[in-house]
mmCIF file of C-alpha atoms in Angstrom:
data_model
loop_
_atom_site.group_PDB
_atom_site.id
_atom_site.type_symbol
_atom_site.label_atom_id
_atom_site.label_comp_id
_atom_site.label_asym_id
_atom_site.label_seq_id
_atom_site.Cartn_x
_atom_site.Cartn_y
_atom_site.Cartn_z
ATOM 1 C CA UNK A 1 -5.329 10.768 -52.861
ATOM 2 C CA UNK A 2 -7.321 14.021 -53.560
ATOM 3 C CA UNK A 3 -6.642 15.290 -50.098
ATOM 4 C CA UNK A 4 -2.779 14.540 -50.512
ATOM 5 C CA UNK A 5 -2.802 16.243 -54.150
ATOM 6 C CA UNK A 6 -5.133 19.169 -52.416
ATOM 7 C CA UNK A 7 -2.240 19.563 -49.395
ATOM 8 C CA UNK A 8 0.589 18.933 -51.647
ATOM 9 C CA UNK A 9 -0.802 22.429 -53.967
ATOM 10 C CA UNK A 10 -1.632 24.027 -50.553
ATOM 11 C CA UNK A 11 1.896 23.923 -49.131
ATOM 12 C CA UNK A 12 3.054 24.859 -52.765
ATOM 13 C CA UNK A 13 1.172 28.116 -53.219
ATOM 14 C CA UNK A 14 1.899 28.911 -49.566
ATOM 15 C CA UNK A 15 5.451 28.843 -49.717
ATOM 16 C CA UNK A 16 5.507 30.833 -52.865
ATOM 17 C CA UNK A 17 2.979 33.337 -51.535
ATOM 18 C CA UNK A 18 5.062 34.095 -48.608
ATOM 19 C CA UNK A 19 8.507 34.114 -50.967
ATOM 20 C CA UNK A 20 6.632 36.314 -52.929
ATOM 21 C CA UNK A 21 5.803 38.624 -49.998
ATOM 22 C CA UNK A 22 9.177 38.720 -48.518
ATOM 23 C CA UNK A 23 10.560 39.751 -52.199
ATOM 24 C CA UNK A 24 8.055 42.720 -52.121
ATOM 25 C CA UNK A 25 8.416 44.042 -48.059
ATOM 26 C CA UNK A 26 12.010 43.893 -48.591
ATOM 27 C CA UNK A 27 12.276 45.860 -51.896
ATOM 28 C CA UNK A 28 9.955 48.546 -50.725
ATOM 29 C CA UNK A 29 11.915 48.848 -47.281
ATOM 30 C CA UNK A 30 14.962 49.545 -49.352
ATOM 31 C CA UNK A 31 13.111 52.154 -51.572
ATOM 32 C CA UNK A 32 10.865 53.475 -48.571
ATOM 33 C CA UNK A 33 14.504 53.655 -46.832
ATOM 34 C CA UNK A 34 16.374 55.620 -49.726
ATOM 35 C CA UNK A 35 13.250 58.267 -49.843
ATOM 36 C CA UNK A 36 12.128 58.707 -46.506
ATOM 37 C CA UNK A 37 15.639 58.836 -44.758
ATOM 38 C CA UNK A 38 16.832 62.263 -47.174
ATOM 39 C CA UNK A 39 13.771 64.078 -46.814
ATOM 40 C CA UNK A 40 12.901 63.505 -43.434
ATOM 41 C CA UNK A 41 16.742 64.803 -42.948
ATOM 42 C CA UNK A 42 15.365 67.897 -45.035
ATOM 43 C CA UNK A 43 12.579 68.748 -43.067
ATOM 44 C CA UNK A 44 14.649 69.295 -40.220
ATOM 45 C CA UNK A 45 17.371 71.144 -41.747
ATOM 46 C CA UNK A 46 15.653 73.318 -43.903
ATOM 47 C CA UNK A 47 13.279 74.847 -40.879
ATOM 48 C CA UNK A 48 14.071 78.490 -40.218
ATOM 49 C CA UNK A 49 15.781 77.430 -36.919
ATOM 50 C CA UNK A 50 17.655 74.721 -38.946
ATOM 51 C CA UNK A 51 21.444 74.725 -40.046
ATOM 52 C CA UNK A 52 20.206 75.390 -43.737
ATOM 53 C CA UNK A 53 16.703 77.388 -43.523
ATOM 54 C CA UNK A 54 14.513 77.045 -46.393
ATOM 55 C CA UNK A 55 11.051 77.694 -45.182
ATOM 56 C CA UNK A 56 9.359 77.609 -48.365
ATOM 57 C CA UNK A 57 11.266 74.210 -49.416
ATOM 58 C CA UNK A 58 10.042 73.055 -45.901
ATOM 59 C CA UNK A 59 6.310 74.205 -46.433
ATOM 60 C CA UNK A 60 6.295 72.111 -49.568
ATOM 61 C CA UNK A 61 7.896 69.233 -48.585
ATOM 62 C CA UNK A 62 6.205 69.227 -45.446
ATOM 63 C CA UNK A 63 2.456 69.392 -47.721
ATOM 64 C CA UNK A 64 3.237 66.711 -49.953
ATOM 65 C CA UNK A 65 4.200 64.771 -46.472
ATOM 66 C CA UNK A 66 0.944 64.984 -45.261
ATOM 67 C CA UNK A 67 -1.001 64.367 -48.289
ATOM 68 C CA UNK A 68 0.648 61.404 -48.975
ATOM 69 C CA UNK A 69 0.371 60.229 -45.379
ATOM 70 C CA UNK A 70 -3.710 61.471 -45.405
ATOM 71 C CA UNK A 71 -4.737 59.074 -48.716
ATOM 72 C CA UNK A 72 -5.956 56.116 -47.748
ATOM 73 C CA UNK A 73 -3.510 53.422 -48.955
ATOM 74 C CA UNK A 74 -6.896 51.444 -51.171
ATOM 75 C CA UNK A 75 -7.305 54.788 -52.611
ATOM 76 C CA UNK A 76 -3.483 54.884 -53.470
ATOM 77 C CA UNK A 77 -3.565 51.774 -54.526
ATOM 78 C CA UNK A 78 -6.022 52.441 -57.394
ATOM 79 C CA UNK A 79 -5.143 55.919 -57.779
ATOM 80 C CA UNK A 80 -1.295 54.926 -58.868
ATOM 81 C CA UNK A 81 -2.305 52.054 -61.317
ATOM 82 C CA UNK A 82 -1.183 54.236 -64.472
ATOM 83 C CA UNK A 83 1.371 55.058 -62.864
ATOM 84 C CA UNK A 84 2.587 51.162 -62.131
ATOM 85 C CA UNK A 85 1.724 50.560 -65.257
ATOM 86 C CA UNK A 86 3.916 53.202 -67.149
ATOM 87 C CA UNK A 87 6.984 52.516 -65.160
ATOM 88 C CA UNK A 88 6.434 48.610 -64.920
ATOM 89 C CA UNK A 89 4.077 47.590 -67.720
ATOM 90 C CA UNK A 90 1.694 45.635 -65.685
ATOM 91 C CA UNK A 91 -0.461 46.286 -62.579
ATOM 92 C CA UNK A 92 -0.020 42.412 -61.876
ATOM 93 C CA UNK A 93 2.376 40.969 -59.237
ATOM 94 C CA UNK A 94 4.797 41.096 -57.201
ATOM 95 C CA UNK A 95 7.369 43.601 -58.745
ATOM 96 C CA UNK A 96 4.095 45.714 -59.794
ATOM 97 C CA UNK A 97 3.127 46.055 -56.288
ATOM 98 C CA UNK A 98 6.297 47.552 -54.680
ATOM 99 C CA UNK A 99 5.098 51.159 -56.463
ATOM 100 C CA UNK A 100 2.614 51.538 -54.628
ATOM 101 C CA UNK A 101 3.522 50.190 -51.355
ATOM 102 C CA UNK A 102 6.833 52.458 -51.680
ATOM 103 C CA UNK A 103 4.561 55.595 -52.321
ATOM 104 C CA UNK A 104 2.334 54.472 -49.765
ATOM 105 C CA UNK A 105 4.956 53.772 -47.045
ATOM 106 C CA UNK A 106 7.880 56.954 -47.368
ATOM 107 C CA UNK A 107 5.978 60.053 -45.967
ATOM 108 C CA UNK A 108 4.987 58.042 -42.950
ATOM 109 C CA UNK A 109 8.874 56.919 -42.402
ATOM 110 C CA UNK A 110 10.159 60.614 -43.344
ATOM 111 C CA UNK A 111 7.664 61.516 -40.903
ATOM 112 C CA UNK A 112 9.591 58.878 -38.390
ATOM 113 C CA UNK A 113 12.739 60.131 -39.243
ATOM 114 C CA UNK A 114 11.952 64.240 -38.889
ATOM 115 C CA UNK A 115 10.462 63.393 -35.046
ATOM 116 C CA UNK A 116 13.648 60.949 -34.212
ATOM 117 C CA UNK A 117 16.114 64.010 -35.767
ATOM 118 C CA UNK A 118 13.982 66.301 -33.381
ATOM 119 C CA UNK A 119 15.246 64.152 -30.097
ATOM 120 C CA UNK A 120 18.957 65.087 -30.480
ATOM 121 C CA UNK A 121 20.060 67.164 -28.248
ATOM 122 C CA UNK A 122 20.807 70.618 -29.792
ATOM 123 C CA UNK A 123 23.856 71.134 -27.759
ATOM 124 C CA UNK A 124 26.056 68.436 -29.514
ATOM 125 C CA UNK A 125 24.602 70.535 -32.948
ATOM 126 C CA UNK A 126 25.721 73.536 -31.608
ATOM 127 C CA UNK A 127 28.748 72.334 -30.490
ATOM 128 C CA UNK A 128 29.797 71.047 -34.491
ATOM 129 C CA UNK A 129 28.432 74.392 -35.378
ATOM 130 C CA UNK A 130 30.935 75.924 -32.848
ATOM 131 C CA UNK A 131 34.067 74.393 -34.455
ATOM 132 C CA UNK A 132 33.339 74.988 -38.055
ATOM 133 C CA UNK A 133 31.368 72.367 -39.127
ATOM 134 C CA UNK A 134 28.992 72.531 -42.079
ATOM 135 C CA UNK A 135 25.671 71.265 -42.434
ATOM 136 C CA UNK A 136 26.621 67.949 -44.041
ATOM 137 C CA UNK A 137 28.837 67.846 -40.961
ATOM 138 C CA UNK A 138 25.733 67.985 -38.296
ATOM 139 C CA UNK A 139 24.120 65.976 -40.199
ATOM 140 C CA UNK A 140 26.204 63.426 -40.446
ATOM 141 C CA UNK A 141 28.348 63.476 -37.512
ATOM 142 C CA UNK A 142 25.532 64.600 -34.954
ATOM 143 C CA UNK A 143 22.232 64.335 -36.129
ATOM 144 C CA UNK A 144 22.077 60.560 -37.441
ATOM 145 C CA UNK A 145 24.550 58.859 -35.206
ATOM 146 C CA UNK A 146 22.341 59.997 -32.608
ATOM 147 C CA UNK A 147 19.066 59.181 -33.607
ATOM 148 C CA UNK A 148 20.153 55.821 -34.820
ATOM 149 C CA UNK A 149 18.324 54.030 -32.352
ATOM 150 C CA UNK A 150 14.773 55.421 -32.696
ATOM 151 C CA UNK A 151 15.595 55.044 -36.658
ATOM 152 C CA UNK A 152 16.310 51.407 -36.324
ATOM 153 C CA UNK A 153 12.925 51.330 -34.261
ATOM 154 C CA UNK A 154 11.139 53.725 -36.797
ATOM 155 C CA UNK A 155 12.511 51.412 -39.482
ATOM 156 C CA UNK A 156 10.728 48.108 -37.911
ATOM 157 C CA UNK A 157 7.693 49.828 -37.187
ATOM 158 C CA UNK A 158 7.617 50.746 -41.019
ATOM 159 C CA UNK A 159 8.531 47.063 -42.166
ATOM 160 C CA UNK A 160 5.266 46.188 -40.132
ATOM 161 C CA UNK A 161 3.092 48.706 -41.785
ATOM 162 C CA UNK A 162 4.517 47.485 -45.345
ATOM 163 C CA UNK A 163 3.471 44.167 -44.331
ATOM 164 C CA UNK A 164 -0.118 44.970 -44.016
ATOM 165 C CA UNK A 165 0.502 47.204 -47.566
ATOM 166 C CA UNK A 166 1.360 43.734 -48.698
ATOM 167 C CA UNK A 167 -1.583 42.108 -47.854
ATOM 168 C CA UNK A 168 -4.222 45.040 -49.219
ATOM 169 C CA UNK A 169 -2.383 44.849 -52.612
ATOM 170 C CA UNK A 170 -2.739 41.310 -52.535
ATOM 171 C CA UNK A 171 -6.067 41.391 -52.488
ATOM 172 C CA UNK A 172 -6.251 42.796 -55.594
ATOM 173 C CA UNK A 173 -3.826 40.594 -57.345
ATOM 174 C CA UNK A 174 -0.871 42.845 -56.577
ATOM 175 C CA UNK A 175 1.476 40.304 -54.890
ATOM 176 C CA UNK A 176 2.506 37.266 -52.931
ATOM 177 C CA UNK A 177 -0.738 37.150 -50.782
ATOM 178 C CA UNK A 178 -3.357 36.345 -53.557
ATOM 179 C CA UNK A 179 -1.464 33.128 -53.703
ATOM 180 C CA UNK A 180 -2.201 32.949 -50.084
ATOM 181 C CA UNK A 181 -6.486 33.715 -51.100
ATOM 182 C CA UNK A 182 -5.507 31.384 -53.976
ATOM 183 C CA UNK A 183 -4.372 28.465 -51.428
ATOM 184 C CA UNK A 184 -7.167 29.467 -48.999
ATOM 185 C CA UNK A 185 -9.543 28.667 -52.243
ATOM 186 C CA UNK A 186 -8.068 24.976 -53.078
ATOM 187 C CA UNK A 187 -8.864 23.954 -50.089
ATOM 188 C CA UNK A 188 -12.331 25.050 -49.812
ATOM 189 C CA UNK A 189 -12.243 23.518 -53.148
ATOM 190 C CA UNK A 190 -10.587 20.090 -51.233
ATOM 191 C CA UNK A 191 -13.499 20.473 -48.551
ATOM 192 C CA UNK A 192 -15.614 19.353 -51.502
ATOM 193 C CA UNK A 193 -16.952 22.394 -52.600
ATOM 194 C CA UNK A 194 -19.985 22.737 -55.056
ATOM 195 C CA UNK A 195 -17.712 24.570 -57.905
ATOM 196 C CA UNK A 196 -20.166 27.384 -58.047
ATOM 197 C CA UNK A 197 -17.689 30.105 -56.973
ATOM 198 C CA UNK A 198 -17.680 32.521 -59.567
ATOM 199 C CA UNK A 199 -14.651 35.181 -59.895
ATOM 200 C CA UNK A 200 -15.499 38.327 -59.471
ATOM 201 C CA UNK A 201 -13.918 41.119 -60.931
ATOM 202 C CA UNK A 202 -11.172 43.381 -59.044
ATOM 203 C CA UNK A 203 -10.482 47.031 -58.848
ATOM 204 C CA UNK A 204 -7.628 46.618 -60.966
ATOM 205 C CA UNK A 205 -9.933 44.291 -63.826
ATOM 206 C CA UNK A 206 -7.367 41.537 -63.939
ATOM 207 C CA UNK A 207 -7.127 39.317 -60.816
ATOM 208 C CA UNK A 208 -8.330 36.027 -60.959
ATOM 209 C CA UNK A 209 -8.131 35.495 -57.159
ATOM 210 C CA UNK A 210 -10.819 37.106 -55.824
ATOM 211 C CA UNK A 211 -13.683 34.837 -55.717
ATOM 212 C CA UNK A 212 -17.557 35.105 -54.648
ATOM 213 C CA UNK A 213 -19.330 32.592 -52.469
ATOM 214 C CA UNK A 214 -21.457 29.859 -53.956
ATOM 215 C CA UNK A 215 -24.373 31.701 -53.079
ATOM 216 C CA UNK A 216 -23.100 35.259 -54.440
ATOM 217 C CA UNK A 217 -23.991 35.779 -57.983
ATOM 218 C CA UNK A 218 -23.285 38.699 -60.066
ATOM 219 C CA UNK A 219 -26.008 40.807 -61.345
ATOM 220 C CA UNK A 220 -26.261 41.965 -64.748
ATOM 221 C CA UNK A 221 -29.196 45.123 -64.547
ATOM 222 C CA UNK A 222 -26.813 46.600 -61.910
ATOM 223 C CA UNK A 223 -23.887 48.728 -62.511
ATOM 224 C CA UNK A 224 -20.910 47.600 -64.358
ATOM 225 C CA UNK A 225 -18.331 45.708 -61.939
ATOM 226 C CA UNK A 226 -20.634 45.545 -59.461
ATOM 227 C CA UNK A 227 -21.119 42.557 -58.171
ATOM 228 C CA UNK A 228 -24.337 41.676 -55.344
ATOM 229 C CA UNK A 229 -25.298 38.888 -53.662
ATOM 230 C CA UNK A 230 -28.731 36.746 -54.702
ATOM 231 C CA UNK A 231 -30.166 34.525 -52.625
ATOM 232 C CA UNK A 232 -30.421 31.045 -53.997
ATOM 233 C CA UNK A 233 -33.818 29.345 -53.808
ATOM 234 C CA UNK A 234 -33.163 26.480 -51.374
ATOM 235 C CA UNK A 235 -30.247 27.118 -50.005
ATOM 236 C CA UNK A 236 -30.164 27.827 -46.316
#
């Protein structure tokens, strides 16, 4: 009966984990799409070779590009929790999460989209150029039509990257995947574990999901948060 009841809340915190997950890879895809597509469109056209040259537009854009594709997505993670927590009120869940995978994720797909732009032949841009077309025109009548398959590709790459963004902020009790460390934790729990798990504290100070082993203990004389393992006397 215990192993039933242990299954039946297995099953139940996997399926809402991975609902959970798609909610948050799906919403940040759209947002990473809406971002990275327009700027990565800017860095080519605002080049001094490009059909609207803005070199010092370009030189910023192109700085913050690589600054945000530099950080370490952990360090983002932690570094944008005022940030999630002005524009969504909580650093907790699903919804919470998408910041920071959407800030995490765009420079890498404008990035995508500026080296998939660069692959169109220049003739066919020179050639709406030749009959009086405008930027918006080469843009949109050249530029993207043509690239459209290494976008799409670009695109799925990035959806694959967000899915592993998904999984670091769950760790931290930022979306569907702690209910997949949750799950993974009932049924240790059903393997007839001792109960002596304590739960440690996360970078974020309120997820309950992240647990120590039996034989981890936290220690009080050390810093604050920090959390060390003791051996037990007598356990092997």
């Amino acid at each position: 009966m215990q192993s039933r009841l242990n299954l039946d809340t297995l099953l139940d915190l996997m399926y809402q984990g991975t609902v959970e997950t798609l909610y948050m890879v799906g919403v940040a895809a759209l947002f990473t799409l809406l971002l990275g597509l327009p700027i990565g469109v800017l860095l080519v056209v605002t080049r001094k070779e490009g059909v609207l040259p803005l070199p010092r537009v370009n030189m910023v854009l192109g700085l913050l590009i690589n600054i945000g594709r530099s950080l370490p997505f952990v360090v983002l993670l932690i570094a944008l929790i005022p940030l999630t927590r002005l524009l969504v009120g909580t650093t907790l869940g699903s919804t919470a999460a998408i910041v920071p995978i959407t800030l995490g994720a765009f420079p890498f797909f404008a990035r995508v989209v500026e080296n998939a732009l660069d692959e169109v032949d220049k003739g066919r841009v020179e050639a709406v150029l030749a009959m009086g077309g405008s930027g918006w025109h080469v843009v949109a009548k050249a530029l993207l039509p043509e690239a459209l398959p290494a976008l799409l590709a670009g695109l799925t790459l990035t959806v694959v990257m967000l899915i592993g963004f998904s999984s670091m902020a769950g760790v931290i009790g930022g979306g569907g995947d702690r209910r997949h460390f949750a799950a993974v934790g009932a049924a240790g729990a059903g393997r007839g574990g001792s109960g002596g798990a304590g739960t440690g504290p996360s970078p974020l100070g309120e997820s309950p999901f992240i647990r120590l082993p039996a034989r981890c203990q936290p220690i009080k004389k050390r810093a604050r948060g920090s959390l060390f393992c003791n051996d037990i006397k007598g356990s092997t």
